[in-house]
XYZ file of N, CA and C in Angstrom:
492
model
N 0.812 -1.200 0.000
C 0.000 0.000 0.000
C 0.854 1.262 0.000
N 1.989 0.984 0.751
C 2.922 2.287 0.539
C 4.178 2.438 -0.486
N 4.403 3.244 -0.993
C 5.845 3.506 -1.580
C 6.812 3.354 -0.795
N 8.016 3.077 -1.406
C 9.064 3.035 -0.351
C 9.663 4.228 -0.250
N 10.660 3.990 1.001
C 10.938 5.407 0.989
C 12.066 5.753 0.956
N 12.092 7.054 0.916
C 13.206 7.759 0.644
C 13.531 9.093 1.341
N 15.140 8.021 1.977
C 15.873 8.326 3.438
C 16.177 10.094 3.198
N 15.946 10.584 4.041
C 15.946 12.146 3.622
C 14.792 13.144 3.190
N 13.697 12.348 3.463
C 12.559 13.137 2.741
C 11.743 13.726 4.044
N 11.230 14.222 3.721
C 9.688 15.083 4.745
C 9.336 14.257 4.251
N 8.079 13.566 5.469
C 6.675 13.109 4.787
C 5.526 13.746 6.213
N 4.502 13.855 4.765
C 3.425 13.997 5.524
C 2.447 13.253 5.302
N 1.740 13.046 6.331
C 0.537 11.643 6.580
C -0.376 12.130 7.142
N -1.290 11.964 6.047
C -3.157 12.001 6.437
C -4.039 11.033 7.090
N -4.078 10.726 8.478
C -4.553 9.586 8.624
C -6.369 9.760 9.273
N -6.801 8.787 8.580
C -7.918 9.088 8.754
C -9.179 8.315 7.745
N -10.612 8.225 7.883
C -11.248 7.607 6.868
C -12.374 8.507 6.121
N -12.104 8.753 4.640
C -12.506 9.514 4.114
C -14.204 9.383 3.658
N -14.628 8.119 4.630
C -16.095 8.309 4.640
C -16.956 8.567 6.200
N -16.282 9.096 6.708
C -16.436 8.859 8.048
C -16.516 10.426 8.254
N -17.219 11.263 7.347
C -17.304 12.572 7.959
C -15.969 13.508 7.822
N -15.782 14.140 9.109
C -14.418 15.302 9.140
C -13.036 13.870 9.675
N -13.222 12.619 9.793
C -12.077 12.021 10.115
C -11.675 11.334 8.767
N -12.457 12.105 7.752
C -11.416 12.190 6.436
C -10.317 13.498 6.528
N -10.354 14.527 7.065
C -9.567 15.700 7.628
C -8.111 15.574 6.914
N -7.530 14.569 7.318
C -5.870 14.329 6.782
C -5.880 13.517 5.549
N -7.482 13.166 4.998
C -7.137 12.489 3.233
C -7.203 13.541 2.559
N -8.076 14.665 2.833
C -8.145 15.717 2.021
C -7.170 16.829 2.328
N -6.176 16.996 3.086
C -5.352 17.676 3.773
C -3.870 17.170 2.604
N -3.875 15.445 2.841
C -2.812 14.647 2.168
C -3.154 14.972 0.535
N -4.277 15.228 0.213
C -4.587 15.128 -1.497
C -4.428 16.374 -1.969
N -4.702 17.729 -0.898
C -4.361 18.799 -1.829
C -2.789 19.220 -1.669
N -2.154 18.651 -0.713
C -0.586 18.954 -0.500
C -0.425 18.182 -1.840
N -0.349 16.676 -1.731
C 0.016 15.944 -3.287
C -0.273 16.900 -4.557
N -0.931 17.911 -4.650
C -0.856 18.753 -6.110
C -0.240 19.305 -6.213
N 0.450 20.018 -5.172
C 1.677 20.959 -4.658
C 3.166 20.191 -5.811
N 3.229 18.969 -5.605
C 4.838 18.499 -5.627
C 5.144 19.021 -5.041
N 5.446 18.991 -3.624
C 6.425 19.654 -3.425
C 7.985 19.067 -3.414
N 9.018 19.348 -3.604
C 10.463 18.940 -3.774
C 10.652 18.805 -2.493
N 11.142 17.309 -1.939
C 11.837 16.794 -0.888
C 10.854 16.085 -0.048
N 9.368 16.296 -0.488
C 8.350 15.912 0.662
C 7.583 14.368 -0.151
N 7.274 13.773 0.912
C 6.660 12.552 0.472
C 5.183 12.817 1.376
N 4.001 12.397 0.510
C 2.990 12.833 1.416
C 1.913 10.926 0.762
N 1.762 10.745 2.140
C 0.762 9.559 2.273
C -0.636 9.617 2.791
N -1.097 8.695 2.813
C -2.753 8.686 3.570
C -2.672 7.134 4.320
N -3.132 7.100 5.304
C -2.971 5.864 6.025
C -4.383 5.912 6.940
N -5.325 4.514 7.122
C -6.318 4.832 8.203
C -5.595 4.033 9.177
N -4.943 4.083 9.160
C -4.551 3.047 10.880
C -3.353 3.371 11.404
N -3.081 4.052 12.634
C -1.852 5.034 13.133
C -0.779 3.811 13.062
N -1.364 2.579 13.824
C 0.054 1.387 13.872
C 1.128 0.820 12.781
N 0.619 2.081 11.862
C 1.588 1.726 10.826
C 2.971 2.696 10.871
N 2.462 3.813 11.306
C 3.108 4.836 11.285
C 4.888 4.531 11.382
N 5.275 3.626 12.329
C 6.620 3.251 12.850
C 7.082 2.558 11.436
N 6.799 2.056 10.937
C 7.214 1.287 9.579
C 7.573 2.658 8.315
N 6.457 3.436 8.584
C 6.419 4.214 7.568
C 7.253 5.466 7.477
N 7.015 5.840 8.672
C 7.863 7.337 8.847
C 9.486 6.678 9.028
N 9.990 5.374 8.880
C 11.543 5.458 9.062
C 12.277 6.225 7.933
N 13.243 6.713 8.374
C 14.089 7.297 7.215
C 13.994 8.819 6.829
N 12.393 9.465 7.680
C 11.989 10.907 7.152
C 12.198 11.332 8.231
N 12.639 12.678 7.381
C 12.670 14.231 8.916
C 12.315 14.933 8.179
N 11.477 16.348 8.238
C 10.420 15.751 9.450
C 9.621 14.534 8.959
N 8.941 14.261 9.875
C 7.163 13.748 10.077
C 5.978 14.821 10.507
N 5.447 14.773 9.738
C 3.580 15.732 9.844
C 2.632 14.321 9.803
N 1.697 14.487 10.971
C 0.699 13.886 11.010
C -0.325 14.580 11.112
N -1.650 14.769 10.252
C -2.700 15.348 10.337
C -3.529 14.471 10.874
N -4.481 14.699 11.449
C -5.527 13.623 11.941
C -6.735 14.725 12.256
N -7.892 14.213 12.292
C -9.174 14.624 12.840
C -8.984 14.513 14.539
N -9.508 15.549 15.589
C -9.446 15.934 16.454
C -11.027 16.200 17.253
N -10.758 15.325 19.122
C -12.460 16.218 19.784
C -11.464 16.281 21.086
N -11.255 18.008 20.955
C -10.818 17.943 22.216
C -11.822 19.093 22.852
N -12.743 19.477 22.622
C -14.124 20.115 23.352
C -14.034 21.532 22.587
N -12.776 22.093 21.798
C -12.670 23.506 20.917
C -13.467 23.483 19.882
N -14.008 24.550 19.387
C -14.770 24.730 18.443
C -14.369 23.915 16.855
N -15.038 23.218 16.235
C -14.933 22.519 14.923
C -14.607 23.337 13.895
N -13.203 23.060 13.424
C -12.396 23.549 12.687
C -10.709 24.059 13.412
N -11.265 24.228 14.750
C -10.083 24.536 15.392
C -8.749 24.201 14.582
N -7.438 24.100 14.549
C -6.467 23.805 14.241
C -5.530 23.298 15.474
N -4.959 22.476 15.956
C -4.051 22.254 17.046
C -3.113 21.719 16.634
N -1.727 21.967 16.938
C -0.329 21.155 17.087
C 0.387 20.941 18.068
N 1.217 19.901 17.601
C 1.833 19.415 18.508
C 3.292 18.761 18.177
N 4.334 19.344 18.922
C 5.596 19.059 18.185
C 6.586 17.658 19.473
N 6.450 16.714 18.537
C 6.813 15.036 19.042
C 8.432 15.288 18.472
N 8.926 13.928 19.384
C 10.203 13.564 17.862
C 10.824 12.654 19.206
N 12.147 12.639 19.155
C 13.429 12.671 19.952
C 13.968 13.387 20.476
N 13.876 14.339 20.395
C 14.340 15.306 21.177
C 13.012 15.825 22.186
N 11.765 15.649 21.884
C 10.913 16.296 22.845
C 10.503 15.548 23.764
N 10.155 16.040 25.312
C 9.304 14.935 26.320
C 8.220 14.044 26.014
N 8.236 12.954 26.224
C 7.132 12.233 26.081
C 5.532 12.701 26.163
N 4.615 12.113 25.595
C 3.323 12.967 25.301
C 2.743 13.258 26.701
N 2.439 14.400 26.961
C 1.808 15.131 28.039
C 0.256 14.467 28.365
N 0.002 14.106 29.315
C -1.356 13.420 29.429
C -2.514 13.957 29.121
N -1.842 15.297 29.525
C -3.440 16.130 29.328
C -3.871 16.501 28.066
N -2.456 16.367 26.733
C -2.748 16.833 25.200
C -3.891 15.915 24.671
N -4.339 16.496 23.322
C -5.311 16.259 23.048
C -5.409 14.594 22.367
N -4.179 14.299 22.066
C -3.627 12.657 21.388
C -3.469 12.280 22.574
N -2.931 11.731 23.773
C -2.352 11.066 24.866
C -3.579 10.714 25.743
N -5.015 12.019 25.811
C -6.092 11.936 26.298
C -6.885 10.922 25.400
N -6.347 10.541 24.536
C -7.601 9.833 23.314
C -8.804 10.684 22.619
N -8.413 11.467 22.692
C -9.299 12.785 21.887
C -9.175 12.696 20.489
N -8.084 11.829 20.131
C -7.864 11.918 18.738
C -9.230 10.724 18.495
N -9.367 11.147 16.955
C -10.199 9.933 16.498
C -9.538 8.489 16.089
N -8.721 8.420 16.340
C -7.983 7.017 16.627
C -7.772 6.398 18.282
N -8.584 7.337 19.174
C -8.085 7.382 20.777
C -6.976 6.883 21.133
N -6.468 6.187 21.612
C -5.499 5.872 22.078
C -4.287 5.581 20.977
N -4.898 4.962 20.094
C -4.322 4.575 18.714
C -2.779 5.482 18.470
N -3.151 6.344 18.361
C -2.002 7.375 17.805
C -1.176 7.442 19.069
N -1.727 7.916 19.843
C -0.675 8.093 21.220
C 0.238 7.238 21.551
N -0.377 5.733 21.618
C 0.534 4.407 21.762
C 1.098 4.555 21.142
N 1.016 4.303 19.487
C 2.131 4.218 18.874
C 3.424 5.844 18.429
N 2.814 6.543 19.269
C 4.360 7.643 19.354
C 4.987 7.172 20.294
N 4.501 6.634 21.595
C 5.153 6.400 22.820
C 5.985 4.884 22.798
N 5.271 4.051 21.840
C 5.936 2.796 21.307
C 7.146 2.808 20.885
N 6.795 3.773 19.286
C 7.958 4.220 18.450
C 9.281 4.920 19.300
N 8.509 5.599 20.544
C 10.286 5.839 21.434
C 10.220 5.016 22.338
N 9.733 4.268 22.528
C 10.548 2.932 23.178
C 11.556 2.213 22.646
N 11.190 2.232 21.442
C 11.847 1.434 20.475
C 12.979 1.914 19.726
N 12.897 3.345 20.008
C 14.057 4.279 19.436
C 13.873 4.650 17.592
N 12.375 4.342 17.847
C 12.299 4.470 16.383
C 11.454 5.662 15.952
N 11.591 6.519 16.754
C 10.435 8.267 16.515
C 11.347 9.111 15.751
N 10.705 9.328 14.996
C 11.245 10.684 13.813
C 12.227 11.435 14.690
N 13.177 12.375 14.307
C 13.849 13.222 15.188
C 12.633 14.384 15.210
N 11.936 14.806 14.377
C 10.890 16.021 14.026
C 9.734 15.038 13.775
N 8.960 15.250 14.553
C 7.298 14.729 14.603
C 6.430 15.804 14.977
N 5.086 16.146 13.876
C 4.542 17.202 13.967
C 2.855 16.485 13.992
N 2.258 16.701 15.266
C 0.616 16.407 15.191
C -0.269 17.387 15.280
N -0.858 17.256 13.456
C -1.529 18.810 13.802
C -2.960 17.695 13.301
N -3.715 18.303 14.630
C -5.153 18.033 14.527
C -6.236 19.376 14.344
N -6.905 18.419 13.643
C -7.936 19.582 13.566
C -9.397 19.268 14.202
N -10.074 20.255 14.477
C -11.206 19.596 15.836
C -12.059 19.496 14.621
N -13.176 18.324 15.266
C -13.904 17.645 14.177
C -15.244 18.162 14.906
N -16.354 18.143 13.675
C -17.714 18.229 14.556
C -18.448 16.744 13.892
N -18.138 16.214 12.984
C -19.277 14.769 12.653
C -18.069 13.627 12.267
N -18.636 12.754 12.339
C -17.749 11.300 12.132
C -19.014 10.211 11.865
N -20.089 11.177 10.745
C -21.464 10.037 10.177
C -20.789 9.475 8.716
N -21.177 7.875 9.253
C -20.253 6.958 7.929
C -21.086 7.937 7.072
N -20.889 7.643 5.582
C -21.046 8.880 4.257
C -21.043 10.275 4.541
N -20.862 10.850 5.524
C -20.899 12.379 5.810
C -19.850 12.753 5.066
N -19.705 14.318 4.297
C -18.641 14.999 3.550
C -18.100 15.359 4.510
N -16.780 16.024 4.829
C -16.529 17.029 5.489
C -17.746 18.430 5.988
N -17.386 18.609 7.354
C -18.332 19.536 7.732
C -17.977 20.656 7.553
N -19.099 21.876 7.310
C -18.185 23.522 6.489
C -17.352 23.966 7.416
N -17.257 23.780 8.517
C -16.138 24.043 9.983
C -14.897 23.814 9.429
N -14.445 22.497 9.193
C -13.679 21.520 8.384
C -12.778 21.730 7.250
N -13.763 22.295 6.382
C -13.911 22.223 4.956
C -13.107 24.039 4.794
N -13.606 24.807 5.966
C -13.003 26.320 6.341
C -11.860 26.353 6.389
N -11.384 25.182 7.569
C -9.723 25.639 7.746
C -8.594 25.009 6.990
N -9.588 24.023 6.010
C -8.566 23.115 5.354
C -7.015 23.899 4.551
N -7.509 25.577 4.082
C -6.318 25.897 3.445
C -5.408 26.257 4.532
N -5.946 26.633 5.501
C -5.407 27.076 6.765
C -3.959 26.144 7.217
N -4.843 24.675 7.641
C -3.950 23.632 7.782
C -3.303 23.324 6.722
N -3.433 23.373 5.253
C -2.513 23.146 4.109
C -1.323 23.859 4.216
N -1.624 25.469 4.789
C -0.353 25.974 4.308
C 0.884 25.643 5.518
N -0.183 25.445 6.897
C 0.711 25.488 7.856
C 1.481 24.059 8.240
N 1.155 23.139 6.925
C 1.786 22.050 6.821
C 3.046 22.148 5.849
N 2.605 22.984 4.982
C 3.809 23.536 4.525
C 4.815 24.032 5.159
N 4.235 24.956 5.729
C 5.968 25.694 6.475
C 6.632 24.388 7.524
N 5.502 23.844 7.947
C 6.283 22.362 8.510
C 7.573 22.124 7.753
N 7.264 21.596 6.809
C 7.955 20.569 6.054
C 8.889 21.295 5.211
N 8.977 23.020 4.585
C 9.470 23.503 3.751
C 10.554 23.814 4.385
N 10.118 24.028 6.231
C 11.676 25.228 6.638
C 12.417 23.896 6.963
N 12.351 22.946 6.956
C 13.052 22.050 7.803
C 13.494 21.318 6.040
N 13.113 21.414 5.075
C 13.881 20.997 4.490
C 14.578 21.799 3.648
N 14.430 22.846 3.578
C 15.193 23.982 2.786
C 16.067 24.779 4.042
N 15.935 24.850 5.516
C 16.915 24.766 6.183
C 17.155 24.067 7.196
């Protein structure tokens, strides 16, 4: 399902299910970056976080978008900067609480991946707060608002860290 990769790249990862309402958030996040090309970045879509450790080896940074309920208004934008070099996930953030729409899902496997010594040096979780997760639902206009928002600010993710 994935390309292989290539040691030196940014990637960014949309994870999420694109019939499931706003926890499509990071397929449509991952599909309009992919029109971009951008030079140096690898951008995926994945619904299941436990892949993540397989996938992100070899990239700096890592961007993870995901759909988000951490009680902020729908559309919100939130980040969160992971890796090796940063403290382990804070209990009270919005991934570690299971707020993400993967609950626990995502959190384990960042806290796995540094057990294992296998976490990006640069890991970036930017969620965005969701208001529906109805199987066939589109994105909600909350959603659908901040998507350029989160596009660009996935960019400067991935652009300053690979151009400096």
């Amino acid at each position: 399902m994935t390309a292989p990769v290539v040691t030196g790249t940014a990637l960014v990862v949309g994870l999420g299910d694109p019939a499931r309402g706003d926890d499509g958030v990071g397929v449509a996040v991952a599909g309009l970056l992919a029109t971009r090309s951008l030079p140096g970045v690898s951008v995926r879509v994945h619904r299941d976080p436990t892949a993540l450790i397989d996938l992100w080896a070899g990239h700096d940074p890592v961007v993870v978008v995901d759909a988000v309920r951490s009680g902020a208004a729908p559309g919100t934008v939130h980040r969160l900067v992971l890796g090796t070099g940063a403290r382990p996930l804070p209990a009270s953030s919005w991934v570690a609480s299971g707020r993400g729409t993967h609950a626990f899902g995502l959190a384990a496997v960042v806290e796995l991946a540094r057990a294992l010594q296998r976490l990006p040096e640069r890991l970036v979780i930017v969620g965005v707060e969701a208001a529906s997760f109805g199987h066939g639902q589109p994105l909600s206009e909350p959603v659908l608002d901040a998507l350029p928002g989160v596009v660009d600010r996935v960019v400067e993710e991935v652009t300053s860290r690979v151009s400096g």
